Short mmCIF file of C-alpha atoms and ligand atoms in Angstrom, two decimals:
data_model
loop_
_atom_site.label_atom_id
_atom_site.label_comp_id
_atom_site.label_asym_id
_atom_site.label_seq_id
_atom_site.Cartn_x
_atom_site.Cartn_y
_atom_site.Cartn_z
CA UNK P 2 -37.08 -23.25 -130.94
CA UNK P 3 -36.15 -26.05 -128.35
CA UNK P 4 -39.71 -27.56 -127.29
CA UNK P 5 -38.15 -30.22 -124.84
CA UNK P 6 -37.66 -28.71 -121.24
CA UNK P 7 -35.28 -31.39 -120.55
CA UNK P 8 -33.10 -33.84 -122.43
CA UNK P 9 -30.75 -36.44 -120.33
CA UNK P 10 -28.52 -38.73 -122.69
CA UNK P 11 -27.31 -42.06 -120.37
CA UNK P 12 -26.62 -39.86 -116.95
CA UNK P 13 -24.62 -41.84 -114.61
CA UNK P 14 -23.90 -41.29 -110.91
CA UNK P 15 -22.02 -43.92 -108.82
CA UNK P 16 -21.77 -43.91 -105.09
CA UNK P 17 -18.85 -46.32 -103.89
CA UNK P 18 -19.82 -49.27 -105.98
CA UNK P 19 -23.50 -48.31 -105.84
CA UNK P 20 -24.12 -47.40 -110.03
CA UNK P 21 -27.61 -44.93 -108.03
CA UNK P 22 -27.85 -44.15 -111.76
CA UNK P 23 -26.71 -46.14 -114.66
CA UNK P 24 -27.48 -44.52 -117.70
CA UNK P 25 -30.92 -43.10 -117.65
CA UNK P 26 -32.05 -40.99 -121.15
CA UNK P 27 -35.26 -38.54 -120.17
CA UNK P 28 -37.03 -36.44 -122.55
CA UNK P 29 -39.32 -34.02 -121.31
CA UNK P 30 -41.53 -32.03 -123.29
CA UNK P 31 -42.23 -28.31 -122.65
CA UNK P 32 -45.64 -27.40 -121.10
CA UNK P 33 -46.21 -30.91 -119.26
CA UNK P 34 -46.15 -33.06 -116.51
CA UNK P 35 -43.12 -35.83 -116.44
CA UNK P 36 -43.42 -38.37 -113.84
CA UNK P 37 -40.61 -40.41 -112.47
CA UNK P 38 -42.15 -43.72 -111.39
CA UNK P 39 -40.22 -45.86 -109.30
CA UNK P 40 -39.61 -47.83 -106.11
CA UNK P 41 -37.23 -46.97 -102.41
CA UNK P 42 -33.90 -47.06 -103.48
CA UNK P 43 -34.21 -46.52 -107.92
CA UNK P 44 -32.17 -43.52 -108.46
CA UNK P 45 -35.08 -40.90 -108.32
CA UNK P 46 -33.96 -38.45 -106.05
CA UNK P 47 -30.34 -38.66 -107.61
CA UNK P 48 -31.54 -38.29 -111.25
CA UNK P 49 -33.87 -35.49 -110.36
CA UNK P 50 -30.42 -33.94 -108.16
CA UNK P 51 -28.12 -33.59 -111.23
CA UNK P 52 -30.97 -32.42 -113.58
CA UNK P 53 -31.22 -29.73 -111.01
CA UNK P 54 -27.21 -29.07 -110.79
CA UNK P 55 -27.21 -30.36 -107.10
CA UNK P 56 -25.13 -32.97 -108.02
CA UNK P 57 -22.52 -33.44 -110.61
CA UNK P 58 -22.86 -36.29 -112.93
CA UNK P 59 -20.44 -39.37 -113.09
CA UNK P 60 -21.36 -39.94 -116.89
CA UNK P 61 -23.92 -38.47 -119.56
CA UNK P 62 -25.05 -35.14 -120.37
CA UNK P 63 -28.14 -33.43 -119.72
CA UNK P 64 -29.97 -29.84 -120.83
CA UNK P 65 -32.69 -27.79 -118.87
CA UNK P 66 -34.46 -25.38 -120.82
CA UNK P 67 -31.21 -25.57 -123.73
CA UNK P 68 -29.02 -24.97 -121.33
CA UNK P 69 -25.78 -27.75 -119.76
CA UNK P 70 -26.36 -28.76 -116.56
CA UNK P 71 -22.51 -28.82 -115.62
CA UNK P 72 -21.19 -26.24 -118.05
CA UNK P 73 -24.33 -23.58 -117.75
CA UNK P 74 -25.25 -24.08 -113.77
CA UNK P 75 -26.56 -20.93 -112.88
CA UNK P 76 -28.53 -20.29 -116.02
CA UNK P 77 -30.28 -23.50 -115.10
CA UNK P 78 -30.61 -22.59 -111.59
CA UNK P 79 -32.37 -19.45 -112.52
CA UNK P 80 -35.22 -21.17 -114.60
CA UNK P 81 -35.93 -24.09 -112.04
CA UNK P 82 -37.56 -24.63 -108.73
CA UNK P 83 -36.85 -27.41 -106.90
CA UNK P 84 -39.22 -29.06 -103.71
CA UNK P 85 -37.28 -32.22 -102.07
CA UNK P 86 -38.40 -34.69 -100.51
CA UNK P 87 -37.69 -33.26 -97.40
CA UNK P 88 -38.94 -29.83 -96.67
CA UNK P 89 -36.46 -27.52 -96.15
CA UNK P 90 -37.97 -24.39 -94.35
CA UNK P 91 -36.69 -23.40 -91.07
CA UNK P 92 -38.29 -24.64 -87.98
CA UNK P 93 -38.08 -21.49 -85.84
CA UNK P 94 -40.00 -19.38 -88.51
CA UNK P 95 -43.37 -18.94 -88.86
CA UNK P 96 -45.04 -19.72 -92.40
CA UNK P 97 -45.13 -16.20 -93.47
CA UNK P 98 -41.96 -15.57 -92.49
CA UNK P 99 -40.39 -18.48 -94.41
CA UNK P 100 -42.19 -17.37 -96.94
CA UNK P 101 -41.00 -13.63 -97.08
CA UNK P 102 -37.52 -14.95 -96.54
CA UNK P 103 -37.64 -16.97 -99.74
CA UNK P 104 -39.02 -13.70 -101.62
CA UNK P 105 -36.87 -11.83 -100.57
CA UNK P 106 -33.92 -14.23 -101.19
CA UNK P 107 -35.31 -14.05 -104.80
CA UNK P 108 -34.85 -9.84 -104.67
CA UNK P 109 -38.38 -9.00 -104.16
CA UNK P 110 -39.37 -6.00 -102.19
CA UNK P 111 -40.44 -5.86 -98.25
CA UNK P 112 -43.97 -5.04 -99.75
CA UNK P 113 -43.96 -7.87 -102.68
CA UNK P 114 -42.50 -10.80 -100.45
CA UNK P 115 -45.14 -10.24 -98.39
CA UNK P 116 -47.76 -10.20 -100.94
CA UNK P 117 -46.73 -13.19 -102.71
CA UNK P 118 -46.49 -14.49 -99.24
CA UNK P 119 -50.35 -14.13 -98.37
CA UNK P 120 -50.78 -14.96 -101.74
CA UNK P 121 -49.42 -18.76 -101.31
CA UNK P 122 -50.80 -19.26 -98.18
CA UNK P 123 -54.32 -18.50 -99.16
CA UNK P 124 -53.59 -20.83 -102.36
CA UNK P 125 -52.34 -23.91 -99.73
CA UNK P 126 -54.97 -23.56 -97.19
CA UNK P 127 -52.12 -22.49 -95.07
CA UNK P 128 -53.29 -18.95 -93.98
CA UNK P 129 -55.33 -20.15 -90.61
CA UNK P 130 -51.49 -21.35 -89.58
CA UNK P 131 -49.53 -18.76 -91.19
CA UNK P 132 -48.22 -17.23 -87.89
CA UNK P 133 -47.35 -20.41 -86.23
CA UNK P 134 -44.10 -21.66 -86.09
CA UNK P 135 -42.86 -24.82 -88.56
CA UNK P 136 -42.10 -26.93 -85.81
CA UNK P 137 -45.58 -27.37 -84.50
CA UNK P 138 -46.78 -28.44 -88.16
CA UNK P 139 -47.97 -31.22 -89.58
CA UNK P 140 -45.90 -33.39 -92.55
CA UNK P 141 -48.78 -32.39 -94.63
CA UNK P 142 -48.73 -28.60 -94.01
CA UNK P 143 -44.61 -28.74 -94.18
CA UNK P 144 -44.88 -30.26 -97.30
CA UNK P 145 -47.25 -27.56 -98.89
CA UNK P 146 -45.16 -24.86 -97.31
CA UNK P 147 -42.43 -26.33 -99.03
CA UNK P 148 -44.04 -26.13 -102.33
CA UNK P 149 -45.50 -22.65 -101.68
CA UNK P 150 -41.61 -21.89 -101.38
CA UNK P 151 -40.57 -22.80 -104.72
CA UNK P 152 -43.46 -21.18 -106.40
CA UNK P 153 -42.52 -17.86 -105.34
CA UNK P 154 -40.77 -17.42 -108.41
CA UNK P 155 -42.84 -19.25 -110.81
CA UNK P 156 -40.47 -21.25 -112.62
CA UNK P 157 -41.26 -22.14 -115.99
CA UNK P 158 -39.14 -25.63 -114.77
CA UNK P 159 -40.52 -27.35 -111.52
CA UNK P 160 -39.17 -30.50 -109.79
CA UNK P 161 -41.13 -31.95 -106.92
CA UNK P 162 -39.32 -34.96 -105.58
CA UNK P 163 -42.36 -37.30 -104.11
CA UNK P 164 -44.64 -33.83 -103.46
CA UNK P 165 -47.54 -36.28 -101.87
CA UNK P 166 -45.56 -38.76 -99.89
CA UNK P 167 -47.08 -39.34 -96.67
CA UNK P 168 -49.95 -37.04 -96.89
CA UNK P 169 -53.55 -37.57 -96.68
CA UNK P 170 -56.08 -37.86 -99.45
CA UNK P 171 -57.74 -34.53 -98.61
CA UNK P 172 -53.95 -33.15 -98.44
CA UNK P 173 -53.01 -34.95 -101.67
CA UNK P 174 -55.38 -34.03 -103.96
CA UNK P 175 -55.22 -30.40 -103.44
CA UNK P 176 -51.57 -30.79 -103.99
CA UNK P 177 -52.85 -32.45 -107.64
CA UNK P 178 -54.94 -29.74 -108.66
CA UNK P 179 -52.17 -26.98 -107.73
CA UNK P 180 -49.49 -29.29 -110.09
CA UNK P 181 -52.27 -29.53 -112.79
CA UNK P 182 -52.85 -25.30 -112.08
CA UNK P 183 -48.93 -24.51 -112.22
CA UNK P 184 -49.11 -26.38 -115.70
CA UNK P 185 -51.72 -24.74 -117.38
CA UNK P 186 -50.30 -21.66 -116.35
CA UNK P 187 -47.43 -22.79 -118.51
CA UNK P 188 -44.82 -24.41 -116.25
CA UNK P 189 -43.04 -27.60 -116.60
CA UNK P 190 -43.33 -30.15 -113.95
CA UNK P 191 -40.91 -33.05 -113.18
CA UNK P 192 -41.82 -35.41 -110.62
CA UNK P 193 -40.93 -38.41 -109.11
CA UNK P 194 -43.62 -40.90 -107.33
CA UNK P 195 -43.87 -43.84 -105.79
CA UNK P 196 -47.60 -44.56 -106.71
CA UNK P 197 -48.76 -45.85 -109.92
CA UNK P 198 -51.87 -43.69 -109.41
CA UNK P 199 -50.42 -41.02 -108.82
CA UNK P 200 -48.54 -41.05 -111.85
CA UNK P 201 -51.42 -41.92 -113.59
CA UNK P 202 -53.21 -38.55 -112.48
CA UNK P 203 -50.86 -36.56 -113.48
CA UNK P 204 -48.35 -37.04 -115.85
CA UNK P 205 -48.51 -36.93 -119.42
CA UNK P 206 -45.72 -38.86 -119.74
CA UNK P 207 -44.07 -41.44 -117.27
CA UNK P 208 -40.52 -43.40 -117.09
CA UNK P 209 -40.47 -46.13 -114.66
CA UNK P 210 -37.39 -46.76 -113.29
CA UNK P 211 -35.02 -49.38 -111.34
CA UNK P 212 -31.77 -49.76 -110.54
CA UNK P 213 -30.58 -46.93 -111.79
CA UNK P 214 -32.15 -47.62 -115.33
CA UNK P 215 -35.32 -46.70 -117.22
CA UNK P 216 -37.06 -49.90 -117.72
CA UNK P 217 -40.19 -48.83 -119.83
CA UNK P 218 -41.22 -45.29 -121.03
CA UNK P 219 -44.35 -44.45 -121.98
CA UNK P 220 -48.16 -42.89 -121.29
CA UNK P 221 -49.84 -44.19 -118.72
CA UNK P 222 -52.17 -45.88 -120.76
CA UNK P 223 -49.21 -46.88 -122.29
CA UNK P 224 -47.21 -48.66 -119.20
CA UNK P 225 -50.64 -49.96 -118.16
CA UNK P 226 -51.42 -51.94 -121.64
CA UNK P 227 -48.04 -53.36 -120.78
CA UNK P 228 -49.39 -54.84 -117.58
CA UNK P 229 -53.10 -54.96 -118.76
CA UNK P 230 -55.40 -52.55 -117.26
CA UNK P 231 -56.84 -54.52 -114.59
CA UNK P 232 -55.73 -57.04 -112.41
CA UNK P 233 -57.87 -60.33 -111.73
CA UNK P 234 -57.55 -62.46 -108.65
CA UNK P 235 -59.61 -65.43 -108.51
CA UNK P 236 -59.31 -67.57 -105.15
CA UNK P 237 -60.44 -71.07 -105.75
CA UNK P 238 -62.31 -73.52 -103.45
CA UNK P 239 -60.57 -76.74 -104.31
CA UNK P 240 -56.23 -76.70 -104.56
CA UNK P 241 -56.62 -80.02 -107.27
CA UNK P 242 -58.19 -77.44 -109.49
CA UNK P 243 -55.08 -74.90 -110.00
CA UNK P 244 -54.16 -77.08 -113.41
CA UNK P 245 -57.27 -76.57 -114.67
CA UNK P 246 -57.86 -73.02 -113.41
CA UNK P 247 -54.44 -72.03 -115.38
CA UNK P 248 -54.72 -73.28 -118.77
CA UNK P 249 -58.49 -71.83 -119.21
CA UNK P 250 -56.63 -68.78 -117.96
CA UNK P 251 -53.73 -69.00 -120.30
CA UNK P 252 -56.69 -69.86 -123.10
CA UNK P 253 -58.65 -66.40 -122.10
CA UNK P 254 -56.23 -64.55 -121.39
CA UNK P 255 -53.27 -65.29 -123.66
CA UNK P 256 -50.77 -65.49 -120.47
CA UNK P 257 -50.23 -67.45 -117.54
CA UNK P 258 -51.29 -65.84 -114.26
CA UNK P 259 -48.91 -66.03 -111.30
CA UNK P 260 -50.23 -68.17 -108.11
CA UNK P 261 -49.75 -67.16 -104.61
CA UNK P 262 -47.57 -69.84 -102.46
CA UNK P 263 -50.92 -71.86 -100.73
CA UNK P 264 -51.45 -72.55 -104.65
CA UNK P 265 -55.23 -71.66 -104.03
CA UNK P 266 -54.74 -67.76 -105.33
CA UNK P 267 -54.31 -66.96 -109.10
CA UNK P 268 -53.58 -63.62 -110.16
CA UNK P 269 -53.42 -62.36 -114.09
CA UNK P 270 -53.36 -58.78 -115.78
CA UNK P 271 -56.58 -58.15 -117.58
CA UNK P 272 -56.53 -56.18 -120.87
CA UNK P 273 -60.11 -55.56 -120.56
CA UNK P 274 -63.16 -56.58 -118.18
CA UNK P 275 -65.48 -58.53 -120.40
CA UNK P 276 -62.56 -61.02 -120.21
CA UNK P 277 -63.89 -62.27 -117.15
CA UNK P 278 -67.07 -62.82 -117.90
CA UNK P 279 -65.57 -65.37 -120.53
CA UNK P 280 -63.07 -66.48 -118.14
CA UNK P 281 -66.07 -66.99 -115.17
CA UNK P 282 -68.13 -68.93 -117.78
CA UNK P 283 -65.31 -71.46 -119.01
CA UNK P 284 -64.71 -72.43 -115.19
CA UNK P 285 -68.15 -73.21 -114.68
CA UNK P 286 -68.14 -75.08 -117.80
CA UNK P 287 -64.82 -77.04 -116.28
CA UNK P 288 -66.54 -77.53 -112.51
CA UNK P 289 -63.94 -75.31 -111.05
CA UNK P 290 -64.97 -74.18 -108.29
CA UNK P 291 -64.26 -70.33 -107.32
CA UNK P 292 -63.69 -68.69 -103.87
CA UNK P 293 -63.48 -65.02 -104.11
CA UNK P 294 -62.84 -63.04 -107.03
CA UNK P 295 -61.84 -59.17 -107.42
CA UNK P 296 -60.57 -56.72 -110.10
CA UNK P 297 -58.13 -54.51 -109.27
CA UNK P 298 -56.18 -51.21 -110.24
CA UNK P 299 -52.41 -52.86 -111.05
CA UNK P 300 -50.34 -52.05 -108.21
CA UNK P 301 -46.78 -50.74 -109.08
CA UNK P 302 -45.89 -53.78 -107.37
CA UNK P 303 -47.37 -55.75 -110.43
CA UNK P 304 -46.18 -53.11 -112.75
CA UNK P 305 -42.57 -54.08 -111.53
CA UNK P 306 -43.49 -57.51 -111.76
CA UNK P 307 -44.39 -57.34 -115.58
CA UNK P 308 -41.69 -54.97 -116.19
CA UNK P 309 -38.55 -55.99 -114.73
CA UNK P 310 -39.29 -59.75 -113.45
CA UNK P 311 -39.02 -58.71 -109.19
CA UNK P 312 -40.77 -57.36 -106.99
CA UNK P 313 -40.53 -53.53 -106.38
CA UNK P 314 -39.46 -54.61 -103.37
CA UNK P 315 -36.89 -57.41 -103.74
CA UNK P 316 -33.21 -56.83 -103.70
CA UNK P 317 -32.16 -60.11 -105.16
CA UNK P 318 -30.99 -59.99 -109.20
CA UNK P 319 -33.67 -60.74 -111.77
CA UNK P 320 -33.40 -64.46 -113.70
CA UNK P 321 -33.52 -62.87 -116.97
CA UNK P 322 -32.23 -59.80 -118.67
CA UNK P 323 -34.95 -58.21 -118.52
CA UNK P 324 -33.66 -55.21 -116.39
CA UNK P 325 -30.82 -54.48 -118.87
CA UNK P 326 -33.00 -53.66 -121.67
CA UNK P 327 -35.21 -50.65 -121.53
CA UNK P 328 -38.61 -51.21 -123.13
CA UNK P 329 -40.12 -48.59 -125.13
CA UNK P 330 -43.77 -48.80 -125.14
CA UNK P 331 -45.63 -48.55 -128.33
CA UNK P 332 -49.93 -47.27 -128.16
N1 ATP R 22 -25.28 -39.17 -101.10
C1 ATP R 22 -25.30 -40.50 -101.24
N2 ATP R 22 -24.25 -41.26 -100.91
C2 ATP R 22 -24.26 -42.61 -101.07
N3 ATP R 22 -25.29 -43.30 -101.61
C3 ATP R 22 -26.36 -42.59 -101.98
C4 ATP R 22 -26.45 -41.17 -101.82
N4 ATP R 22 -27.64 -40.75 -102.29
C5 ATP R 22 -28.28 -41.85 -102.70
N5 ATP R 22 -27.53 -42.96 -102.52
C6 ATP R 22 -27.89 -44.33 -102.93
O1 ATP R 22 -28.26 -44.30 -104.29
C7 ATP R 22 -29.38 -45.13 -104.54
C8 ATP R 22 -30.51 -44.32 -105.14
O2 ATP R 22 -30.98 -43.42 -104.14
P1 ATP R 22 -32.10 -42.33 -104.43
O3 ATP R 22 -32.22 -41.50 -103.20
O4 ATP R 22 -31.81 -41.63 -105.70
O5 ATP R 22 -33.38 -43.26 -104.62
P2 ATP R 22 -34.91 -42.83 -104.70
O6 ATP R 22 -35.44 -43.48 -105.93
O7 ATP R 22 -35.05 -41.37 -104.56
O8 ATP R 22 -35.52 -43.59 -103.43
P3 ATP R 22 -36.69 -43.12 -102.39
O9 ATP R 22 -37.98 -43.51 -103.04
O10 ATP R 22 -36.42 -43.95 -101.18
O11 ATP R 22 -36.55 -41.67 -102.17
C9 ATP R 22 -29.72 -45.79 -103.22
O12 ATP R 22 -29.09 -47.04 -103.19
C10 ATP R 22 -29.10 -44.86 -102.18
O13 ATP R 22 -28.76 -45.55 -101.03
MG1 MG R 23 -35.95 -40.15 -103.20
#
């Protein structure tokens, strides 16, 4: 018995000269959540297009639930629901009837469409506007529409490309607890995210990628012992102190931090938070004097840094070769 609900050997799918995906392996295990961490631009809505027989592969093989995504199509199309990025409901209908449409589409009866219809809405808080047309919705009620869509047929495979996006906390986390329901009913849940939190809600297990390549694989404890746990910015009063200030963090700390441009900002993953109590003590013990100084949640930003060597954000090639090796993370 196959317990993996997905396995993707070094998929590949160019676009002009663009290589959108350049070899990405994924293995996801039955029964959990899969998250797909990566920046604008990474190859997350392509990868997540050909698992999903939207979109033919350039290179690679992958199977869904045992079965070829290019030679077994429809069998894979019958086990999988898919929610994109962008909703795609029709504007004109109201919720319910979207929703009966769908049902139907799927061959249930009149009587069961509509059922499974008042069913989703009540489960997305959606029931207050279920007669209203689409087009006077908000992103955050399209979006759970959207999802209600795909459930119809519970799926034992589920993609959700970026389900939170743009939504609001409130919005957000009932969209969390309905991925965490679908998967202790049993489904599978693939999904791609922009937010490092987000991931680290949810998934079990997470691949960050960029470029078009999987750069580190991993738990999210995993990824985050990578890029230590915490984050530590210490702003200091006096600029002729930055020398100082780096090799007591280098001494703590075992690495160098990075310093914003005025030079009066250092910044340095912390593996754990009595760290800077030692670090707080051996600048007072050196006179430097200290600013500001906050602990924060890595950003994916910083997970990029650590990971690939540029920003999340930054288009221009890395020094090193650090984005042509994938890193698999070891607890
Ligand atoms: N149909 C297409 N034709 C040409 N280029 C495409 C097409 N689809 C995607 N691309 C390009 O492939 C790359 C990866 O795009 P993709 O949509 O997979 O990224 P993403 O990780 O989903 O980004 P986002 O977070 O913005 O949704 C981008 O450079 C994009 O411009
Ligand atoms: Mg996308």
């Amino acid at each position: 018995m196959n317990t993996n609900a997905i396995e993707a050997q070094g998929l590949v799918k160019i676009f002009g000269d663009n290589r959108a995906v350049d070899g990405v392996d994924l293995t996801v295990r039955t029964g959990t959540v899969y998250g797909v961490l990566g920046p604008n631009g990474a190859g997350k809505t392509t990868t997540i297009r050909m698992l999903a027989t939207l979109l033919r592969p350039d290179g690679g093989e992958a199977r869904v639930l045992g079965y070829d995504v290019v030679r077994d199509a429809a069998a894979v199309r019958s086990l999988i629901g898919v929610t994109g990025q962008y909703a795609s409901v029709d504007e004109t209908l109201s919720a319910t009837e979207n929703l009966v449409v769908f049902g139907r589409l799927l061959g249930l009866s009149s009587r069961a469409a509509r059922a499974k219809a008042a069913e989703l809405l009540e489960e997305f808080s959606l029931t207050e506007a279920a007669k209203r047309p689409l087009r006077d919705y908000s992103g955050g009620m399209r979006r759970r529409l959207d999802l209600a869509a795909s459930l119809i047929a519970r799926p034992p495979l589920i993609f959700l490309d970026e389900p939170t996006t743009g939504l609001d906390p409130r919005t957000r986390n009932q969209m969390w607890d309905t991925i965490r329901r679908l998967v202790a009913d049993g489904s599978t849940v693939l999904l791609t995210t922009q937010y490092l939190d987000e991931a680290d809600q949810l998934a079990d297990r997470i691949a960050v990628i960029d470029r078009g390549k999987v750069v580190a694989e991993g738990t999210a404890d995993e990824l985050k012992a990578t890029v230590g746990a915490q984050s530590l910015q210490v702003g200091l009063a006096e600029s002729g102190d930055l020398g100082t200030a780096l090799s007591l963090v280098q001494q703590v700390f075992g690495t160098a931090g990075t310093v914003a441009p005025e030079g009066l900002r250092i910044t340095v993953p912390v593996p754990h938070a009595e760290a800077v109590a030692d670090l707080l003590v051996r600048f007072r013990e050196a006179s430097v004097a200290i600013d500001s100084v906050s602990l924060d949640k890595p950003s994916l930003d910083e997970v990029f840094l650590t990971l690939t060597g540029h920003a999340a954000d930054d288009d221009t090639a890395p020094a090193g070769p650090a984005s042509d090796h994938t890193e698999k993370v070891n607890a």
